[in-house]
Short mmCIF file of C-alpha atoms in Angstrom, two decimals:
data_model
loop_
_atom_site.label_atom_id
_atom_site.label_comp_id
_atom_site.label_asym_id
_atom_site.label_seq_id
_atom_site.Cartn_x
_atom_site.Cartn_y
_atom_site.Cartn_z
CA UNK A 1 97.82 102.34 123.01
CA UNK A 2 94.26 101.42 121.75
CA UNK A 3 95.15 99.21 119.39
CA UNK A 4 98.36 97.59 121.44
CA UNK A 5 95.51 96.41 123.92
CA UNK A 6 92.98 95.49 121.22
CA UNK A 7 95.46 93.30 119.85
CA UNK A 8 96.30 91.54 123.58
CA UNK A 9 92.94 91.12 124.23
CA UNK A 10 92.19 89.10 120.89
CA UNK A 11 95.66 87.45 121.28
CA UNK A 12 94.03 86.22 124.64
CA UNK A 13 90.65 85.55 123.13
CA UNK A 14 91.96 83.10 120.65
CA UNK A 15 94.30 81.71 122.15
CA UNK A 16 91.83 80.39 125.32
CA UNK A 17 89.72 80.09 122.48
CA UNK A 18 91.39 77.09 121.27
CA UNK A 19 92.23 75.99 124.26
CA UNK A 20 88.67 74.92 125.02
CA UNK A 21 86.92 71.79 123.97
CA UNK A 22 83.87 70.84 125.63
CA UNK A 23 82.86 67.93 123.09
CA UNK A 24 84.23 65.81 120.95
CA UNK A 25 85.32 67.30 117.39
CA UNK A 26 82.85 66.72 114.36
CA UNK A 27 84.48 65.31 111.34
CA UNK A 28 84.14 68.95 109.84
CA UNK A 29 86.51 69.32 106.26
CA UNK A 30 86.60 72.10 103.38
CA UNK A 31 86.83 72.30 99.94
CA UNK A 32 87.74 74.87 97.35
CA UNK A 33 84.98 76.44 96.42
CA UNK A 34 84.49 75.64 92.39
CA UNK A 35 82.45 73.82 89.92
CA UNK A 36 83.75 70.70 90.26
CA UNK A 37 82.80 70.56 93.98
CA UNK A 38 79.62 72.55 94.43
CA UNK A 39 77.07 71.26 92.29
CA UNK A 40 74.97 74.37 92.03
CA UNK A 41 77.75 75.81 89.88
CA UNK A 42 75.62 73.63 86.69
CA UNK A 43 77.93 75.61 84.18
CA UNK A 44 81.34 77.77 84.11
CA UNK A 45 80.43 80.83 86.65
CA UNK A 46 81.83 83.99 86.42
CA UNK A 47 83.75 84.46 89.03
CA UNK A 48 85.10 88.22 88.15
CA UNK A 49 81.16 89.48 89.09
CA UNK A 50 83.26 89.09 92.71
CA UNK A 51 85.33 91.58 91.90
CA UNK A 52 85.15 95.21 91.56
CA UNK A 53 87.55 98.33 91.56
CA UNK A 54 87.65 98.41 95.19
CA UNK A 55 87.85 94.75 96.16
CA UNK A 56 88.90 91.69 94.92
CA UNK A 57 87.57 88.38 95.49
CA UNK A 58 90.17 85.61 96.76
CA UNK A 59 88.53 82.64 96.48
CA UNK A 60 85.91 80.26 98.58
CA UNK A 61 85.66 77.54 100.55
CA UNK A 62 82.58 75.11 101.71
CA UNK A 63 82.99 73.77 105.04
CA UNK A 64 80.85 70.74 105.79
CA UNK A 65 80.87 67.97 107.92
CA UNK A 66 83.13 64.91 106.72
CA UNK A 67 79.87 63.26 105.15
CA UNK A 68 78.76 65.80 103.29
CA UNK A 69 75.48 65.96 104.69
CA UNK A 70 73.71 69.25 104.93
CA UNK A 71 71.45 70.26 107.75
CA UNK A 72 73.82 68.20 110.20
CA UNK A 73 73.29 68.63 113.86
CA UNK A 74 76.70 68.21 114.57
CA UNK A 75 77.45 71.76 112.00
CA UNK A 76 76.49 74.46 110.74
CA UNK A 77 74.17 77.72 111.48
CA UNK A 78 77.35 79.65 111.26
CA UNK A 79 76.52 83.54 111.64
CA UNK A 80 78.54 85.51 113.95
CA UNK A 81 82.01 85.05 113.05
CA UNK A 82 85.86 86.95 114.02
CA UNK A 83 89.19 86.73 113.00
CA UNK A 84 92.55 87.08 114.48
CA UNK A 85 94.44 90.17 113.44
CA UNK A 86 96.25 88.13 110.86
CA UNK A 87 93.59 86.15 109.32
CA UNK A 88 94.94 82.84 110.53
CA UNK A 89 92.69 81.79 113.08
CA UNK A 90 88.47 82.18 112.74
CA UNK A 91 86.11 82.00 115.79
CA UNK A 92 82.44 80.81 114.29
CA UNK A 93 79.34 81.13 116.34
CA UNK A 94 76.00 78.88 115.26
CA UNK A 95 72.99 79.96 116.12
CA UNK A 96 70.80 77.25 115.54
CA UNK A 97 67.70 76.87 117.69
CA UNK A 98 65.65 73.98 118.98
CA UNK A 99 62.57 74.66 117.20
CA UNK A 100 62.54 71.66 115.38
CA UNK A 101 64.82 69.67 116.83
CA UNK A 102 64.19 67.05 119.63
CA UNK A 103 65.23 67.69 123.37
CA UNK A 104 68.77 66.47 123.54
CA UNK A 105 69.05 69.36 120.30
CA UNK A 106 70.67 71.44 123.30
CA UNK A 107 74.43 70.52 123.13
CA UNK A 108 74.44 71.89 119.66
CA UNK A 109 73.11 75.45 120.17
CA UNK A 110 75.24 78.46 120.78
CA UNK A 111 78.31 76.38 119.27
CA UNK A 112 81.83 77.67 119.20
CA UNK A 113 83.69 76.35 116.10
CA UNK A 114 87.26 77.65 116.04
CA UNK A 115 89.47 77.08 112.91
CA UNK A 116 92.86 77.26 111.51
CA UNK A 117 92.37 79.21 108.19
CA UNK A 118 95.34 78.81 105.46
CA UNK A 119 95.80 80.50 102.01
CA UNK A 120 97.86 79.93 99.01
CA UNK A 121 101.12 82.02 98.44
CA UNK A 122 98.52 84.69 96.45
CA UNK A 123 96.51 84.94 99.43
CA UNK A 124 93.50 83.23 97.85
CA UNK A 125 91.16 81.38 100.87
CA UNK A 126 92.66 77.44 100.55
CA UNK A 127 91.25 75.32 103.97
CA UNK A 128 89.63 75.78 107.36
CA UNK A 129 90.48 72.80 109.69
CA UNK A 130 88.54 72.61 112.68
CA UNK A 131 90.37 73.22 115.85
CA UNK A 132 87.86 73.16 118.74
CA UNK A 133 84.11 73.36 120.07
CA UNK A 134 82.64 74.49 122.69
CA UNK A 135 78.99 76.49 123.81
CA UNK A 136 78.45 80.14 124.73
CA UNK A 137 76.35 80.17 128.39
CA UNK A 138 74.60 82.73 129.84
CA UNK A 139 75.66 84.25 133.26
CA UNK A 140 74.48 81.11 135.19
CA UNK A 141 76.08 78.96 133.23
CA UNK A 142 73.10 77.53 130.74
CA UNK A 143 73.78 77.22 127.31
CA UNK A 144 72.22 80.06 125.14
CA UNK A 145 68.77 79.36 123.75
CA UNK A 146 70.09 79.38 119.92
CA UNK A 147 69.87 82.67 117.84
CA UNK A 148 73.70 84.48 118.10
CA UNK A 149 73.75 86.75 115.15
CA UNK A 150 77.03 89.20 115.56
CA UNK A 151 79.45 89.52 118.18
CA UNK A 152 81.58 93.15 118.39
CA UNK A 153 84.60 93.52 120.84
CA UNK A 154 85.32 97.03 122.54
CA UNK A 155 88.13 96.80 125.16
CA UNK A 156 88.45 93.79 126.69
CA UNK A 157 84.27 92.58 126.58
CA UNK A 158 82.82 90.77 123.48
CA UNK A 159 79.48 91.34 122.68
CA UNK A 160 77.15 88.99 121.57
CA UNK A 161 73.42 89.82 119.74
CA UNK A 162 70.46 87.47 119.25
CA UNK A 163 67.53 87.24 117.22
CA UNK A 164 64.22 88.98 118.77
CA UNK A 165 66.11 90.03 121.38
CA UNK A 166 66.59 93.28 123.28
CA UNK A 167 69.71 92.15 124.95
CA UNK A 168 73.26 92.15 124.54
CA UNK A 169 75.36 89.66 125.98
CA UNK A 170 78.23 90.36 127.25
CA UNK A 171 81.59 88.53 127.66
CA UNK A 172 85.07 88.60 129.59
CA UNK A 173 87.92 87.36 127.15
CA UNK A 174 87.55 83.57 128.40
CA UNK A 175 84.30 83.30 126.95
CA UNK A 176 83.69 81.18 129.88
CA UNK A 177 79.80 82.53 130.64
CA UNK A 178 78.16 85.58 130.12
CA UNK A 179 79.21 88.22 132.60
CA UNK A 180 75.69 90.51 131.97
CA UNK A 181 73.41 91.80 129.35
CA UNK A 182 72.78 95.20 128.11
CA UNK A 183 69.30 95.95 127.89
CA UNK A 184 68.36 98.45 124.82
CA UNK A 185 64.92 99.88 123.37
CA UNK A 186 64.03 98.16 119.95
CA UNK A 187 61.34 97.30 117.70
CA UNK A 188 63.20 95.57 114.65
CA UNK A 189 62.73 91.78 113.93
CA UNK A 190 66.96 91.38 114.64
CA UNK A 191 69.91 93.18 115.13
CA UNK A 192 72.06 90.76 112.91
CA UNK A 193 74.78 94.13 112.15
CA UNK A 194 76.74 94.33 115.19
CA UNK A 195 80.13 95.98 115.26
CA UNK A 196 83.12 98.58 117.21
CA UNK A 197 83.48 102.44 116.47
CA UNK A 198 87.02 103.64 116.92
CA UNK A 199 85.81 105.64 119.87
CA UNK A 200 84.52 102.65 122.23
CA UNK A 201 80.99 102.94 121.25
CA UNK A 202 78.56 99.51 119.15
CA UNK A 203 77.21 100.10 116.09
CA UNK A 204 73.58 98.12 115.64
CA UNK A 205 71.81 98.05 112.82
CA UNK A 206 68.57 96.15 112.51
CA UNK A 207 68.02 93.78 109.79
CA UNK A 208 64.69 94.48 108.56
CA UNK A 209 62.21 92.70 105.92
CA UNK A 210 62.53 95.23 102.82
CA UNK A 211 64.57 97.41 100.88
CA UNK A 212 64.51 100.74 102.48
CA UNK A 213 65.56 102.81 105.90
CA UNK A 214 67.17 101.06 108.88
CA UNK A 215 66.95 101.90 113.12
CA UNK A 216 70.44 102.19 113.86
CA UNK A 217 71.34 102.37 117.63
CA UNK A 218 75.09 103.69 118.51
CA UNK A 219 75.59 102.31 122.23
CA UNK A 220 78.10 103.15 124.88
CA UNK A 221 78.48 99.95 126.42
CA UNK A 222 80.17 101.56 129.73
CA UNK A 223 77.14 103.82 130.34
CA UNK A 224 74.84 101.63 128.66
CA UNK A 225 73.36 104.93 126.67
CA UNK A 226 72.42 105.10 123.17
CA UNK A 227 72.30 107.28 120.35
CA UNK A 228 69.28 107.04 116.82
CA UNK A 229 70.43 107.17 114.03
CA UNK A 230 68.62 105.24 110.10
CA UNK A 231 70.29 103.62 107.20
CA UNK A 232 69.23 102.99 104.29
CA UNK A 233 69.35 99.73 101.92
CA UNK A 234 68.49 98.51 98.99
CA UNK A 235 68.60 95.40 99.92
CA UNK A 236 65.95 93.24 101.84
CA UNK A 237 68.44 92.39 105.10
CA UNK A 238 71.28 93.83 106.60
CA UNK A 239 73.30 91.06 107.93
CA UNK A 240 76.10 92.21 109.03
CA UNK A 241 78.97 94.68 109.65
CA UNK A 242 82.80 94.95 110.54
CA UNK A 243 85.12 97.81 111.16
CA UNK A 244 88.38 98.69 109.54
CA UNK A 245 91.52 99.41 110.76
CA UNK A 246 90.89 103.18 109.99
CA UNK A 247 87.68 103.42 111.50
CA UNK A 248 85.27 102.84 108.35
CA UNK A 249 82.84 100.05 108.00
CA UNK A 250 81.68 97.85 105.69
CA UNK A 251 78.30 96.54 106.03
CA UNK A 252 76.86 93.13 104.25
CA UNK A 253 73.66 93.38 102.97
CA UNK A 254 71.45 90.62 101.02
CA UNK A 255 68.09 89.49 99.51
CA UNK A 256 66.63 86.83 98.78
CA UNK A 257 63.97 85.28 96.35
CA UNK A 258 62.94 81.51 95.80
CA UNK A 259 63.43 81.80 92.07
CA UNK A 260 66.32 83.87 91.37
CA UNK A 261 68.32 83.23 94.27
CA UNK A 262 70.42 85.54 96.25
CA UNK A 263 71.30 88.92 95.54
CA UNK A 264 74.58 90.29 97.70
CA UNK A 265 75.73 93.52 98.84
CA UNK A 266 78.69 95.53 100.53
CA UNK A 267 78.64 98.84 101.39
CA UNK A 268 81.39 101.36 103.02
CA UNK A 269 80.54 103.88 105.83
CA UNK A 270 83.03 106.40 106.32
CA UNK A 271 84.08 106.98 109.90
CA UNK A 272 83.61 110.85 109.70
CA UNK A 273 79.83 109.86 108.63
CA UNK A 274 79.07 108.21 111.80
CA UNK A 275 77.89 111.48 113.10
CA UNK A 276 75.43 112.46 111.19
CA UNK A 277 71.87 111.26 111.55
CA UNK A 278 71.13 109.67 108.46
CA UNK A 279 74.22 107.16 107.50
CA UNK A 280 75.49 107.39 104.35
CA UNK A 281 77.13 104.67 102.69
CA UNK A 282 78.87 104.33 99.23
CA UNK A 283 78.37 100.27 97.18
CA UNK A 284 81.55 98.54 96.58
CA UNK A 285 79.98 95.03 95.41
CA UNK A 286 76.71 94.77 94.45
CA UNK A 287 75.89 90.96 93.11
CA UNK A 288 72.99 90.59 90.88
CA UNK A 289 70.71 87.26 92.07
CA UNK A 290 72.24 83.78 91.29
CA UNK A 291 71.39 80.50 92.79
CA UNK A 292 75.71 80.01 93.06
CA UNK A 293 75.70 82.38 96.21
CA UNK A 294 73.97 81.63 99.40
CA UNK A 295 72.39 83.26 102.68
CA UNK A 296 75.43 85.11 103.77
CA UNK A 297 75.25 86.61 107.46
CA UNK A 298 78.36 86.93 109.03
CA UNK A 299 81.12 89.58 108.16
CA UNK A 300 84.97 89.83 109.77
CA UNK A 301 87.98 91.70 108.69
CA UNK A 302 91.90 91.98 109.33
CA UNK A 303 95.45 93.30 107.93
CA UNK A 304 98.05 91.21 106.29
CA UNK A 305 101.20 93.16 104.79
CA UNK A 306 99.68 95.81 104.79
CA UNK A 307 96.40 95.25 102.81
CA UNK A 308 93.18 94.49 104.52
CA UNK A 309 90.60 91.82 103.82
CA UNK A 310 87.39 90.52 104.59
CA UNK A 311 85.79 87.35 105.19
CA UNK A 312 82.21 86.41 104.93
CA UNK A 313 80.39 83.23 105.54
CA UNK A 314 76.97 81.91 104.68
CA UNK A 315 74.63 79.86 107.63
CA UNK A 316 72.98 76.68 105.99
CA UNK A 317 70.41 76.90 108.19
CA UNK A 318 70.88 73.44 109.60
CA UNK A 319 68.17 73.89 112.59
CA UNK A 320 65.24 74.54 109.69
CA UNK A 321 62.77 71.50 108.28
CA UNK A 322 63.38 72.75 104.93
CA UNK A 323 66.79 74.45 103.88
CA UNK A 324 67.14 73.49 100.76
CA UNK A 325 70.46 72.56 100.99
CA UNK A 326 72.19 75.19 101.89
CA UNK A 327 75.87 75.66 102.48
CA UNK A 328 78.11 76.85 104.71
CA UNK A 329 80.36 78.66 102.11
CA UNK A 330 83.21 81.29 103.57
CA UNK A 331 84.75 83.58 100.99
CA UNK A 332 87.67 85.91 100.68
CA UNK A 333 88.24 89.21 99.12
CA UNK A 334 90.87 92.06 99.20
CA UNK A 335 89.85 95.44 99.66
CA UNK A 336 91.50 98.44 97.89
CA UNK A 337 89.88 101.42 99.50
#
């Protein structure tokens, strides 16, 4: 019965989803993501280092605006992102900021981008055509200040965190405003890791600096109580998680260095380790640093004849003076658990 209503209430989420379109569409496209159309790829790249015994990478797209311009206004900042239970249709939330932008910067914070994804008959990642745009608002209707990280669903509410924030907002299924925020005790720099437990409860985890243990905060949302609990990385920041059909999670991880790159990172967390204390998770891609990946931080899965994938997409942080041109690059893998 869980799961029948789980799958109404996203049927309902992106359907009015799409529905909505408070500006007009950007000239947004996508290309396959390969050498011959991202020029960091300066020779052949490897692209079996995606894949490992337990997942298998199918394929990449960038999604930029029609001009290929990076650092657009118009989009990008793409970090809290679900899918449909079929994979077909992506909600994207930016969460660029206006601290260097001018005034009139507002219309493009808290953005909605909802898209049409399409694969090949192998299930490899082929286009994302831009459906519709709109903002999230807080509960008086103001668009969010900027800084959406992860969103979460439990029930029929969608849950929304933000960068040095110690709030939760939270969401009806028409995504109209925020209905109220859930307050929580925190002293991390972000909670950028947001996702469902089979039993109703969030999962937080903050992102941290450095390579090492994690707060981790397991919230009933009904009685707004919460549960301690670490993690531990090896990478700099977690970025993100998402929960599979069975109850496990996978949670991305990166770091970054000026030099070498980015290094990537996904992890499983077995559902009957959510209890203990100390969460224990088990590397099922680890990606050495190259300057062909990018600043991944958003994470989504779903089923598909019977094999589940995930999705994860990269912000270009568009809102920054200097990002160095950085992409908004969504890729595709298969997992074999």
């Amino acid at each position: 019965m869980i799961k029948i209503l789980y799958s109404i209430v996203l049927l309902f989420f992106y359907g009015i989803c799409f529905a909505q379109n408070d500006y007009e569409l950007p000239e947004v496209t996508s290309v396959i993501w390969n050498k011959k159309n991202d020029i960091r790829i300066k020779t052949t790249y490897d692209f079996n280092k995606l894949t490992k015994e337990e997942i298998k990478f199918k394929g990449g797209i960038i999604i930029r605006d029609a001009n290929n311009k990076t650092g657009s206004n118009l989009f990008g900042g793409l970090s809290a992102i679900k899918v449909s239970e079929n994979g077909k249709y992506l909600t994207t939330i930016s969460d660029y900021s206006s601290v260097y932008k001018p005034s009139d910067f507002n219309k493009y914070r808290s953005r909605l981008f909802k898209f049409n994804i399409t694969y090949d008959d192998s299930n490899f990642i082929e286009k994302a055509e831009l459906k519709a745009v709109s903002n999230l608002k807080d509960s008086l209707g103001v668009i969010i200040n900027g800084g959406i990280e992860s969103v979460a669903t439990v029930n029929n509410a969608f849950y929304f965190s933000r960068d040095n924030s110690k709030e939760l907002f939270v969401f009806n299924r028409s995504l109209d405003k925020a209905i109220k925020t859930i307050q929580f005790n925190k002293s991390n720099v972000d909670i950028e890791a947001l996702t469902n437990t089979s039993d109703g409860n969030l999962l937080a985890i903050e992102q941290g600096t450095t390579p090492g243990e994690r707060k981790v905060w397991v919230i009933n949302p009904i009685k707004q109580s919460f549960e301690s609990k670490k993690y531990k990385s090896k990478y700099k920041e977690v970025k993100g998680a998402t929960t599979l059909k069975n109850g496990d999670i996978i949670v991305l991880e990166k770091s970054y260095d000026s030099v070498k790159g980015t290094a990537l990172g996904l992890s499983l967390v077995k559902e009957r380790k959510l209890t203990k204390k100390i969460l224990v998770s088990k590397p099922i891609l680890n990606v050495d640093y190259t300057k062909i990946l990018d600043n991944f931080e958003g994470i989504t899965s779903y089923c598909s004849n019977g094999k589940e994938y995930i999705l994860i997409i990269s912000d270009d942080n568009g809102d920054w003076k200097d990002n160095n041109g950085q992409r908004t690059l969504l890729l595709h893998f298969e997992l074999n658990l």
